[in-house]
PDB file of C-alpha atoms in Angstrom:
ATOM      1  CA  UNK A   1       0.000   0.000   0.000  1.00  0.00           C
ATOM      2  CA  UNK A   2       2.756   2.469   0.831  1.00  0.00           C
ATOM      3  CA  UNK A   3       4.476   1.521  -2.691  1.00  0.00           C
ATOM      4  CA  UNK A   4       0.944   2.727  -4.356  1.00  0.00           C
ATOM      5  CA  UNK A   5       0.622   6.052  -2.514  1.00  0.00           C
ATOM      6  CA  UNK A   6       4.350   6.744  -3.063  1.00  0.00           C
ATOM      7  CA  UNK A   7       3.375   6.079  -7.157  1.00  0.00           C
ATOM      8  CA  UNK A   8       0.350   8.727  -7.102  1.00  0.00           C
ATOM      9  CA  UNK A   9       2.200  11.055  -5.496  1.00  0.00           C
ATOM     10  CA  UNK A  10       4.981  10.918  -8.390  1.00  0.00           C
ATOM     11  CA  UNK A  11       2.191  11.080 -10.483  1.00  0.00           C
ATOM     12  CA  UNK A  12       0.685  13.935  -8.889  1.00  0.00           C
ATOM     13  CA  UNK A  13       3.269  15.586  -8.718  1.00  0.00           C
ATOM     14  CA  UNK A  14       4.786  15.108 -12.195  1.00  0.00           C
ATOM     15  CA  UNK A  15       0.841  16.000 -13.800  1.00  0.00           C
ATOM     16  CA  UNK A  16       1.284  19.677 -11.589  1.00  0.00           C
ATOM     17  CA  UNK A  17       4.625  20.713 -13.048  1.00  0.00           C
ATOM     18  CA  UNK A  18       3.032  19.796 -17.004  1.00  0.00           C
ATOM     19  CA  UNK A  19       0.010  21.800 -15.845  1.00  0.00           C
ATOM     20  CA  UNK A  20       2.171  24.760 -14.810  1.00  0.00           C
ATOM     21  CA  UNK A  21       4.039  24.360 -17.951  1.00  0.00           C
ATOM     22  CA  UNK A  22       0.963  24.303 -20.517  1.00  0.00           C
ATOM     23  CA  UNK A  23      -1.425  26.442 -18.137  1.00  0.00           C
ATOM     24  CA  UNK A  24      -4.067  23.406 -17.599  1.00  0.00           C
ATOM     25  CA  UNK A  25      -4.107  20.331 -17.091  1.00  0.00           C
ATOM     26  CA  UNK A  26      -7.763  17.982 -18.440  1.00  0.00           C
ATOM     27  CA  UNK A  27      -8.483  15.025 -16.617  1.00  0.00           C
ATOM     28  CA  UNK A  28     -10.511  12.329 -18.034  1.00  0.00           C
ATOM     29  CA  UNK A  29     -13.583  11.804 -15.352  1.00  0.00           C
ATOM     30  CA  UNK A  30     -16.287  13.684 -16.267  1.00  0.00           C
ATOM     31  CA  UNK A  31     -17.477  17.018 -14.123  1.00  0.00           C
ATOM     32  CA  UNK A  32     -20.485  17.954 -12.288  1.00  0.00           C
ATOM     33  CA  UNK A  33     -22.389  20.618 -14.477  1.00  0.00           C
ATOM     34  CA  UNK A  34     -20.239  23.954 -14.162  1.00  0.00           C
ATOM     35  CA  UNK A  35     -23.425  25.870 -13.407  1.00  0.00           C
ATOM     36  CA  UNK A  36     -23.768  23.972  -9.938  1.00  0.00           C
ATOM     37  CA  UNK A  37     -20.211  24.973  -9.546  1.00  0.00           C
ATOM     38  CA  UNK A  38     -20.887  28.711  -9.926  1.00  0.00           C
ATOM     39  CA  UNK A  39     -23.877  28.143  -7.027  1.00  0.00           C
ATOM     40  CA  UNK A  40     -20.452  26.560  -4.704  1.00  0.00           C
ATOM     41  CA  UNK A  41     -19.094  30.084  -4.974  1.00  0.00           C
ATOM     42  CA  UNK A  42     -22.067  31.742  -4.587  1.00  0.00           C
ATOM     43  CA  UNK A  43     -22.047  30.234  -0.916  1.00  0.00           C
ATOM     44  CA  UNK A  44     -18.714  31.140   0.029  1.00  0.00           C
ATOM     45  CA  UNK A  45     -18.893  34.140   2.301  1.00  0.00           C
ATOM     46  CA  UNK A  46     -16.612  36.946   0.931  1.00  0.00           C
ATOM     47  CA  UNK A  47     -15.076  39.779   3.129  1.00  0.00           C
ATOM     48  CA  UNK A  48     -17.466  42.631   1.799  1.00  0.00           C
ATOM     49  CA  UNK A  49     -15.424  45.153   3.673  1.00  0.00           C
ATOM     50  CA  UNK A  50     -12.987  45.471   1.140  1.00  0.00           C
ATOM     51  CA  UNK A  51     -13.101  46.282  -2.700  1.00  0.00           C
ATOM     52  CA  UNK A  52     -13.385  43.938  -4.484  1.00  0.00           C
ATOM     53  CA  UNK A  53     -14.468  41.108  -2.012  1.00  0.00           C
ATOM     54  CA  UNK A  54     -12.384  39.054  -0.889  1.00  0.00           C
ATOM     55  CA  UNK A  55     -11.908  35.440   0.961  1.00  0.00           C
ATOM     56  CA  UNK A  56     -11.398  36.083   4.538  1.00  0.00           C
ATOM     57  CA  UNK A  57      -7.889  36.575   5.697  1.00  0.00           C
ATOM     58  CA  UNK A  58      -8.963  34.808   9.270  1.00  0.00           C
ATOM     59  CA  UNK A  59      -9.738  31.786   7.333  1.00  0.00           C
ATOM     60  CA  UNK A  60      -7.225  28.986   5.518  1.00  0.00           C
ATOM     61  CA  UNK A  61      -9.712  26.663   3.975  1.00  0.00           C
ATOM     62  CA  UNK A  62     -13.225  27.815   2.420  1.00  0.00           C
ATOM     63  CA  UNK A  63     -15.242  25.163   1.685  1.00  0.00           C
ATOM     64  CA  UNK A  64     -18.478  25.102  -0.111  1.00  0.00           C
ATOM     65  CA  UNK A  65     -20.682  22.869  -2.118  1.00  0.00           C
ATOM     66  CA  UNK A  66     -23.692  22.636  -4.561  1.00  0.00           C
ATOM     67  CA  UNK A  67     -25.189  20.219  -6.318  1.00  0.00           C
ATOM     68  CA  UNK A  68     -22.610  17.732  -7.634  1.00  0.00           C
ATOM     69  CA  UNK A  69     -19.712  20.709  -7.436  1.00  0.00           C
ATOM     70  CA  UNK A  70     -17.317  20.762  -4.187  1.00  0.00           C
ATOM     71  CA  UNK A  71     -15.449  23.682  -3.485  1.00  0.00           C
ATOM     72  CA  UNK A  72     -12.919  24.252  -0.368  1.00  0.00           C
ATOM     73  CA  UNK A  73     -10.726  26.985  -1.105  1.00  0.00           C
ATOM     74  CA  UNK A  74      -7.437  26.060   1.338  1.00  0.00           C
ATOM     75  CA  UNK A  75      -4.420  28.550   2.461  1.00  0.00           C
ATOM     76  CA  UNK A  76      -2.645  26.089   5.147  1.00  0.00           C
ATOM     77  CA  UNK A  77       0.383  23.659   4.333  1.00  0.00           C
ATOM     78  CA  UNK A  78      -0.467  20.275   2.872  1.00  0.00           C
ATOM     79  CA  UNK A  79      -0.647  17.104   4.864  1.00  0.00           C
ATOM     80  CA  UNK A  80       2.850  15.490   5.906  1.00  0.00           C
ATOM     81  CA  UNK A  81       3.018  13.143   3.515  1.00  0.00           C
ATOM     82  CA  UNK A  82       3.330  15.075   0.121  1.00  0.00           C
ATOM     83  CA  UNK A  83       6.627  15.992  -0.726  1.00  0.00           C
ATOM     84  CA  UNK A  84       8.651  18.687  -1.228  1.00  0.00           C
ATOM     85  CA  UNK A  85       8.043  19.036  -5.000  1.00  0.00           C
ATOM     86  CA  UNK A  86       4.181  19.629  -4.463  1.00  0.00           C
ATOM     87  CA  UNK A  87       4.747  23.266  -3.363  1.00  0.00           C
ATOM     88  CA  UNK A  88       4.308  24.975  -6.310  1.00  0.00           C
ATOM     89  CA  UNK A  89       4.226  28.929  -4.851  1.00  0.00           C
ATOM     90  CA  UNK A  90       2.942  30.992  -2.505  1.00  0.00           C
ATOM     91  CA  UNK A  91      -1.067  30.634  -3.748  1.00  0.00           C
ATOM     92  CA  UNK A  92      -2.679  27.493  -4.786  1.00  0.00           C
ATOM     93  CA  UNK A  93      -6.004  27.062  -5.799  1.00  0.00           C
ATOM     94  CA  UNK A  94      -7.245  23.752  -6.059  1.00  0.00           C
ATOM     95  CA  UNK A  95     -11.080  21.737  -6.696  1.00  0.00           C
ATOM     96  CA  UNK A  96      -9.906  18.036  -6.713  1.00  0.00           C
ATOM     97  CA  UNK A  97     -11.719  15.888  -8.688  1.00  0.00           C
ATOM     98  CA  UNK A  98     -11.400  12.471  -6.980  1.00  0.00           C
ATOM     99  CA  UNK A  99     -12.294   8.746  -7.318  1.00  0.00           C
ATOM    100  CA  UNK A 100     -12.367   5.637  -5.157  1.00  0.00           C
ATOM    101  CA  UNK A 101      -9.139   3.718  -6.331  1.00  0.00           C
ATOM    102  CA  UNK A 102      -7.407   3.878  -3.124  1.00  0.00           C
ATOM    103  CA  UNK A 103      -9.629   3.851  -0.289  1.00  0.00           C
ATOM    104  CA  UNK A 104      -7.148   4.205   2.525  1.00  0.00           C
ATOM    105  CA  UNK A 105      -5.983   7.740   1.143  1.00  0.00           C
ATOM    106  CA  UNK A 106      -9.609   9.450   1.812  1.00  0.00           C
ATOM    107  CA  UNK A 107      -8.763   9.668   5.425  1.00  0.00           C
ATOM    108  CA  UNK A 108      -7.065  13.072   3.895  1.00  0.00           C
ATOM    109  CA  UNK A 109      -8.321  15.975   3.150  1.00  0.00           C
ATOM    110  CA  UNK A 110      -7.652  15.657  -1.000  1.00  0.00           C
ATOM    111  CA  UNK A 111     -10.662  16.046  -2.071  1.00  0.00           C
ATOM    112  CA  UNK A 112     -11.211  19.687  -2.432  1.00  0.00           C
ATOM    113  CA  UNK A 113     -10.720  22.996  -4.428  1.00  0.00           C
ATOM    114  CA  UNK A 114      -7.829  24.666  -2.405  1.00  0.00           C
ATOM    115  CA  UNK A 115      -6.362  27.927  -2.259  1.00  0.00           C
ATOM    116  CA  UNK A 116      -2.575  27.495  -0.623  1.00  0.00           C
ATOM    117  CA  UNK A 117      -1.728  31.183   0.539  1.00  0.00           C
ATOM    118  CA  UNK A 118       0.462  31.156   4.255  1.00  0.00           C
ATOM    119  CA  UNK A 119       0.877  34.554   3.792  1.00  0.00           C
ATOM    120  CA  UNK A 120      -3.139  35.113   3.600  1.00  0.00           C
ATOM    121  CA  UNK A 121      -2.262  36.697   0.127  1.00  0.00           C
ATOM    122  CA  UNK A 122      -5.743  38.571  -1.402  1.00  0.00           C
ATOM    123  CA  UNK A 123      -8.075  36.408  -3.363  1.00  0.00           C
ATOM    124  CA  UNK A 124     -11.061  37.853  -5.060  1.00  0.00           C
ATOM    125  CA  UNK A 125     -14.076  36.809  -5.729  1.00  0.00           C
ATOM    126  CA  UNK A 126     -14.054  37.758  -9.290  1.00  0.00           C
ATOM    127  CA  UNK A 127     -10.528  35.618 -10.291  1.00  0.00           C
ATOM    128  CA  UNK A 128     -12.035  32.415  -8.992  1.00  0.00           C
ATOM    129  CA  UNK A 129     -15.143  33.213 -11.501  1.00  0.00           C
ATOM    130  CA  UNK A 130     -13.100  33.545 -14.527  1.00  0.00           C
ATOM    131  CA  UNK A 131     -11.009  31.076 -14.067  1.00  0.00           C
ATOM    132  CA  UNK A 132     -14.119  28.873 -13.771  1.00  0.00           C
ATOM    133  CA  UNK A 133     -15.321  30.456 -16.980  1.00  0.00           C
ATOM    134  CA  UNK A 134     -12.315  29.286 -18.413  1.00  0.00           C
ATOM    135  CA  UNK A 135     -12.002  26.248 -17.472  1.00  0.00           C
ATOM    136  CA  UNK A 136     -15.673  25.137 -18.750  1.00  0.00           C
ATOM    137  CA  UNK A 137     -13.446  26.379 -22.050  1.00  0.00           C
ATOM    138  CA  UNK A 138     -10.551  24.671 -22.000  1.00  0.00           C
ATOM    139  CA  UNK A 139     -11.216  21.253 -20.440  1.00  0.00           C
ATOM    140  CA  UNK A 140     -14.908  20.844 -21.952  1.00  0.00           C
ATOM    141  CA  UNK A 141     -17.031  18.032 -20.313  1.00  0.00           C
ATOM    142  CA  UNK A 142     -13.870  17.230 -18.031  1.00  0.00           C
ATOM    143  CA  UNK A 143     -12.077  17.758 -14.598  1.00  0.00           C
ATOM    144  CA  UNK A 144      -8.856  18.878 -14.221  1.00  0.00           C
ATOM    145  CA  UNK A 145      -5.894  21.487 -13.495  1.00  0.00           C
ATOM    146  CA  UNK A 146      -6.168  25.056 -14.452  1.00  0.00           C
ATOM    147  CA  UNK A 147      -3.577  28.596 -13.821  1.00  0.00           C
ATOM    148  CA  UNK A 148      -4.473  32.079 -12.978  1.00  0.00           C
ATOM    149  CA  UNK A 149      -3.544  33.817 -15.999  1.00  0.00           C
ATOM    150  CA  UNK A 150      -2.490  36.751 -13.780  1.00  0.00           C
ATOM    151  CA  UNK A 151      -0.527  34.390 -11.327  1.00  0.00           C
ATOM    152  CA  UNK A 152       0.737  31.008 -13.076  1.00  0.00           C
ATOM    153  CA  UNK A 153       1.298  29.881  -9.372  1.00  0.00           C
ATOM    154  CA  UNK A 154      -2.165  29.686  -8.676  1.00  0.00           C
ATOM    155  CA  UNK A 155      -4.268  27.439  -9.846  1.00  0.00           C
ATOM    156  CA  UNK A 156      -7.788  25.460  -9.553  1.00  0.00           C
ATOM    157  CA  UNK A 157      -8.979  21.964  -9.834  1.00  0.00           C
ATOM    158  CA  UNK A 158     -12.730  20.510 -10.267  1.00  0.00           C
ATOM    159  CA  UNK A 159     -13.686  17.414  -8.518  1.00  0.00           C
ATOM    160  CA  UNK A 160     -17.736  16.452  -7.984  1.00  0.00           C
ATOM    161  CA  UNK A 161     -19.062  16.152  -4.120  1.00  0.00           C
ATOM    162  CA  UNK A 162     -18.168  13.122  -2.022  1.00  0.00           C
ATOM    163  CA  UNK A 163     -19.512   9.435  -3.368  1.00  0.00           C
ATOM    164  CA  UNK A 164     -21.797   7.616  -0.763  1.00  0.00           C
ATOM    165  CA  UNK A 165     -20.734   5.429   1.402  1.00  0.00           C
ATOM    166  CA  UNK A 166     -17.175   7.062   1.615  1.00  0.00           C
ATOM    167  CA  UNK A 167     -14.785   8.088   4.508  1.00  0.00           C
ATOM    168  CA  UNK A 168     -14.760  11.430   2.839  1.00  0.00           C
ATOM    169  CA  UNK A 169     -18.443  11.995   2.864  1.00  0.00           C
ATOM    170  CA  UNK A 170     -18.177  13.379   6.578  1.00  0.00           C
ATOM    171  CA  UNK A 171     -15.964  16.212   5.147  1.00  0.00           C
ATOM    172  CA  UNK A 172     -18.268  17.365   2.538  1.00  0.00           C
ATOM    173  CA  UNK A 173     -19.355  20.829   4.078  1.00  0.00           C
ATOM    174  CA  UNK A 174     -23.080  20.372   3.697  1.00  0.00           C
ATOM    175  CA  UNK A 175     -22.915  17.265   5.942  1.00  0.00           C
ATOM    176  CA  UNK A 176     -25.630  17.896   8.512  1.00  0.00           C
ATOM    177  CA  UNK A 177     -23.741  19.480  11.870  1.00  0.00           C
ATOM    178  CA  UNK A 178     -24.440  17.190  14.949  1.00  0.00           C
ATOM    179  CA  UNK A 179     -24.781  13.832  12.724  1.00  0.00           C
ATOM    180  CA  UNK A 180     -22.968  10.722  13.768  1.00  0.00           C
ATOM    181  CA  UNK A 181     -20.608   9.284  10.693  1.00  0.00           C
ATOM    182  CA  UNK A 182     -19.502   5.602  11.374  1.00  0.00           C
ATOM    183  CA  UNK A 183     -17.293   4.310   8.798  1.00  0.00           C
ATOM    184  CA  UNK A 184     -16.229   0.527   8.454  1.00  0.00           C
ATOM    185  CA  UNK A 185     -13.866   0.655   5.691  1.00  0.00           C
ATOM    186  CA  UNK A 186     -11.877  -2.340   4.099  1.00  0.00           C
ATOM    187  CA  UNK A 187      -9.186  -4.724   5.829  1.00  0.00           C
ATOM    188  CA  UNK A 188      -6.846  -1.915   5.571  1.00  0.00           C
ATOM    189  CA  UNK A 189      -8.768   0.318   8.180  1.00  0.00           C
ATOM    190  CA  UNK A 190      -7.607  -0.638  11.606  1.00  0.00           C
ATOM    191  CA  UNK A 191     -10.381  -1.345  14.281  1.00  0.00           C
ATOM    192  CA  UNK A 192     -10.750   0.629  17.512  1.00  0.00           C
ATOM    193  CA  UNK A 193     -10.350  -1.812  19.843  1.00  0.00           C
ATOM    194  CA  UNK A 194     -10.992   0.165  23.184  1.00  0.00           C
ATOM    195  CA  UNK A 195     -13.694   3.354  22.208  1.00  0.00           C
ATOM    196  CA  UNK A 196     -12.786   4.003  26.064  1.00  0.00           C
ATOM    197  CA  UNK A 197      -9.584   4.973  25.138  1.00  0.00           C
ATOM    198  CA  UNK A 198     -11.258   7.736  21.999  1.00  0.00           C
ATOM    199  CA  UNK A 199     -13.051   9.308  25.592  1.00  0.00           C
ATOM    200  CA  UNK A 200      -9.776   9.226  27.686  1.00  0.00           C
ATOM    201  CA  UNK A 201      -8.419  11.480  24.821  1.00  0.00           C
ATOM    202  CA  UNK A 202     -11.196  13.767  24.681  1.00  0.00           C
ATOM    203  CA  UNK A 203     -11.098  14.060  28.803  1.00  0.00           C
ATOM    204  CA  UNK A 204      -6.984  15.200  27.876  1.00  0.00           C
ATOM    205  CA  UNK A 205      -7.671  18.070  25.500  1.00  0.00           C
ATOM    206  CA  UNK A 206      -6.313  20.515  27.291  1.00  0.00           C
ATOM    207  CA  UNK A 207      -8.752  24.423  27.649  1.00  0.00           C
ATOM    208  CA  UNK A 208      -8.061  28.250  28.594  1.00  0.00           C
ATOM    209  CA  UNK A 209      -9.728  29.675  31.155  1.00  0.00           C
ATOM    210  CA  UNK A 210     -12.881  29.907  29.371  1.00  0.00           C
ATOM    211  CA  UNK A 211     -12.818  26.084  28.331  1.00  0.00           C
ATOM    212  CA  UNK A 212     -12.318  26.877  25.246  1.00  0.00           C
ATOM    213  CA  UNK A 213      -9.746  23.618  23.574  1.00  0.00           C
ATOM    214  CA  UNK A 214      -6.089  24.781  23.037  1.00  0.00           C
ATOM    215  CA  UNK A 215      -3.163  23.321  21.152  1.00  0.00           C
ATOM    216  CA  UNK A 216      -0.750  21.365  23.191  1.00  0.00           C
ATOM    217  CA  UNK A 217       0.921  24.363  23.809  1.00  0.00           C
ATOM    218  CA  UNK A 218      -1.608  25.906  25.657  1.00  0.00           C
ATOM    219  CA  UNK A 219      -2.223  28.266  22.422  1.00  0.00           C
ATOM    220  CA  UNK A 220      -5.148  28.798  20.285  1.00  0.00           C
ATOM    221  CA  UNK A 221      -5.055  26.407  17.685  1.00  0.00           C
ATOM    222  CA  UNK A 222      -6.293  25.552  14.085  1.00  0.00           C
ATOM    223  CA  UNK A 223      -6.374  21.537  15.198  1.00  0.00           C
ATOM    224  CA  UNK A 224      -5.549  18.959  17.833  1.00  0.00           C
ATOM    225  CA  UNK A 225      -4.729  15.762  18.057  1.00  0.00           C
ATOM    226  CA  UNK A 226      -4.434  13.400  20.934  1.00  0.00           C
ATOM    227  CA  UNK A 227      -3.663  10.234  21.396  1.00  0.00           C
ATOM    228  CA  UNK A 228      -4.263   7.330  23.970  1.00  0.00           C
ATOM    229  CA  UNK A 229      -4.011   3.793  23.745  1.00  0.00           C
ATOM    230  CA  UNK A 230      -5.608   2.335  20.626  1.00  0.00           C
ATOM    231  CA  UNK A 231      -7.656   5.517  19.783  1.00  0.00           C
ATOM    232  CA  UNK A 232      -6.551   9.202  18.116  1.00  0.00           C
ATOM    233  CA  UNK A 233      -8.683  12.246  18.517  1.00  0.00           C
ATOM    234  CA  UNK A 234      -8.345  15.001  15.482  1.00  0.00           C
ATOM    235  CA  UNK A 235     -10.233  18.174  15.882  1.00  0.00           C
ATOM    236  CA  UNK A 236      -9.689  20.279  13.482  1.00  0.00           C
ATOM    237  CA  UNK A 237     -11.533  23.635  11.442  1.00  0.00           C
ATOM    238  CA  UNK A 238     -12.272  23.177   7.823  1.00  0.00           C
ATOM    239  CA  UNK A 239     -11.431  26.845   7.229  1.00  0.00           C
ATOM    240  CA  UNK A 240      -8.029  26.416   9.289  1.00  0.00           C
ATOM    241  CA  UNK A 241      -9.101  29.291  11.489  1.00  0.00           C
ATOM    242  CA  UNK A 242      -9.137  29.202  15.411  1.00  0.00           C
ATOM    243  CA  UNK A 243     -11.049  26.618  17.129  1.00  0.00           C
ATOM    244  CA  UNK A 244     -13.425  28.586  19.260  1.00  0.00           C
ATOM    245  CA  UNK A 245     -15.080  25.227  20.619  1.00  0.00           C
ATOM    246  CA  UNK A 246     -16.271  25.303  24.534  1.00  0.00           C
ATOM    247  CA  UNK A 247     -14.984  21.405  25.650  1.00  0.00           C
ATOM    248  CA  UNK A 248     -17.726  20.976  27.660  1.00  0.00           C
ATOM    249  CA  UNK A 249     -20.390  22.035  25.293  1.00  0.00           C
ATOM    250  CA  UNK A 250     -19.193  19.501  22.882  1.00  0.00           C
ATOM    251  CA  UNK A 251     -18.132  16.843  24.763  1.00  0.00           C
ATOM    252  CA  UNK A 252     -21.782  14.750  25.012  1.00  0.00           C
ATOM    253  CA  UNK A 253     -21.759  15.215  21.829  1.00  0.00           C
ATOM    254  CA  UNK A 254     -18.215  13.361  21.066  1.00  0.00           C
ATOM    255  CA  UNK A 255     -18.828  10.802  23.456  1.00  0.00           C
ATOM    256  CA  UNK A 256     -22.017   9.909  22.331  1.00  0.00           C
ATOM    257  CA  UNK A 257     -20.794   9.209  18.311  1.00  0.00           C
ATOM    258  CA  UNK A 258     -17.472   7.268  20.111  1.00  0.00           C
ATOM    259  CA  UNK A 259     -20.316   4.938  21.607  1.00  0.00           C
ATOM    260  CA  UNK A 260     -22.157   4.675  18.292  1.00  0.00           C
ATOM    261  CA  UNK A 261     -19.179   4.235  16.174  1.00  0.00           C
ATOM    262  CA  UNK A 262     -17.850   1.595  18.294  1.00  0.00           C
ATOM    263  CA  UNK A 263     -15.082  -0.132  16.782  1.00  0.00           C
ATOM    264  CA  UNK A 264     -15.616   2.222  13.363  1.00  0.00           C
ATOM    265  CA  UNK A 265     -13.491   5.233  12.465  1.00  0.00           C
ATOM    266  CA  UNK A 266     -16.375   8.297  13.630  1.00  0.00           C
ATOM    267  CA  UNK A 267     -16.503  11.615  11.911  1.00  0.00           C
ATOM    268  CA  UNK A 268     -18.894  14.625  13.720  1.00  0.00           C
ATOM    269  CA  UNK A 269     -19.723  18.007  12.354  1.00  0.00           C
ATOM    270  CA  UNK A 270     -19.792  21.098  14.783  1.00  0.00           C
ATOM    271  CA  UNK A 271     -20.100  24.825  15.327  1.00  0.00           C
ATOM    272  CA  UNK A 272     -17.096  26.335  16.669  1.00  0.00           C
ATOM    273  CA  UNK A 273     -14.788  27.621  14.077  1.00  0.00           C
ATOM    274  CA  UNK A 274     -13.855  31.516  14.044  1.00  0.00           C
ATOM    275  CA  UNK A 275     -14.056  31.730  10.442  1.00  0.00           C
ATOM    276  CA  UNK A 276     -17.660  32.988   8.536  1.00  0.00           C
ATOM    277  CA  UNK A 277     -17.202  29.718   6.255  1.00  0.00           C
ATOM    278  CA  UNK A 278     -15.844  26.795   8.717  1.00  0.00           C
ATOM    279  CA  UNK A 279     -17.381  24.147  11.045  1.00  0.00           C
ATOM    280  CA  UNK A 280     -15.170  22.027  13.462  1.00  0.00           C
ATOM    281  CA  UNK A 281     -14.800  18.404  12.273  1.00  0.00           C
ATOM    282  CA  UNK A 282     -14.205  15.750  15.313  1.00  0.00           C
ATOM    283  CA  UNK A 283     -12.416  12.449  13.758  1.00  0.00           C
ATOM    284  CA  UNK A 284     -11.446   9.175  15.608  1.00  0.00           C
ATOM    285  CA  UNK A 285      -9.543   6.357  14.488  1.00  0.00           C
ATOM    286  CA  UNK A 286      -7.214   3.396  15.120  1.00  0.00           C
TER     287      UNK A 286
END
């Protein structure tokens, strides 16, 4: 398994530096219809205050979704695993389009459109449109890769919504908040063995003085994980702002999918994020 997701990211990473070479890159799965795509960005909440609107500097990740179209514009770093070579500037702007050939890989977030920007570089409203517009143009009736004319380092990917039945389908962002996701998986998904232990780590996420949940630093955090025994406990914001989750507010609410799930990997949807456009996603696993 390792072998395979060391092979797609060499492909991955070689398709990225042809798209940045020719400007787009077409996939061959088909895409939702680009109009339901359009209504994704229509939800996003822009910062009005400025002219043009903008996404929100607070918030790393926007995620939206309509119809068949996800979208998730993304400013944080990428997970762990991706190498070096997959940093292709300081803005990124990705919609994934994904499939089910690896199932063990959709415990990441890779399924989304994704705008990489650490230094919470300005991103308009109207540049996401036409490069939308123009990618209905150049990759007709497909997915795939496509540059900001005006910044060849950013770019934007299409990928339809979540399929059902999937790991992923928890971090679609019109999941319904407060809704229990158990997912079984395949051989390759380890059991929980002892759901007491998912609880233990919940009881060891550490709060300020208001009981709001901190970083293991004691700091406001974007996400925290914790682990005991058989069991780890990611919280994290879609939007990679600030969690601004009260621990006891939200603890029945963790411990009660941990008992449901069981021995299943348990996703749960949750107020709490500091951005306009995020939600807190709790996720447990072996």
């Amino acid at each position: 398994m390792i072998a395979h997701h060391c092979l797609f990211i060499a492909l991955v990473s070689s398709l990225l530096t042809e798209s940045l070479a020719v400007g787009f890159q077409c996939w061959n799965d088909p895409v939702p219809n680009p109009k339901e795509c359009e209504g994704a960005i229509t939800n996003i909440h822009f910062d009005t205050t400025t002219k043009p609107s903008r996404l929100p500097l607070t918030e790393g990740k926007v995620r939206t979704i309509n119809g068949g179209c996800a979208v998730s514009p993304y400013f944080g770093n990428l997970p762990d695993f991706w190498p070096s070579s997959f940093e292709l500037g300081d803005i990124h702007l990705f919609l994934i389009l994904i499939t089910d050939h690896d199932a063990s890989m959709t415990s990441f977030a890779l399924n989304q459109l994704i705008i990489k920007n650490p230094n919470r570089a300005s991103v308009t409203e109207d540049s996401i449109r036409k490069v939308l517009d123009d990618a209905a143009k150049q990759c007709p009736g497909k997915g795939g890769r496509f540059s900001f004319p005006e910044n060849r380092s950013v770019n934007l990917e299409i990928r339809p919504r979540a399929a059902p039945g999937s790991e992923r389908l928890a971090f679609d962002p019109d999941f319904p908040l407060e809704k229990t996701y158990c997912y079984q998986g395949g051989k390759e998904i380890l059991p929980i063995t002892d759901k007491g232990a998912c609880i233990k780590a919940l009881e060891n996420l550490p709060t300020d003085a208001n009981g709001i949940i901190m970083g293991d630093d004691n700091k406001p955090a974007t996400s925290v994980y914790k682990y005991s025994k058989s069991c780890t406990l990611y919280i994290f914001t879609t939007d990679q702002s600030l969690l601004q989750v009260v621990k006891k507010d939200v603890a029945p609410k963790i411990t009660k999918m941990i008992q449901e799930c069981d021995t299943k990997r348990g996703n749960l949807n949750l107020n709490g994020a500091q951005g306009p456009n995020g939600r807190v996603l709790v996720y447990t696993y072996a």
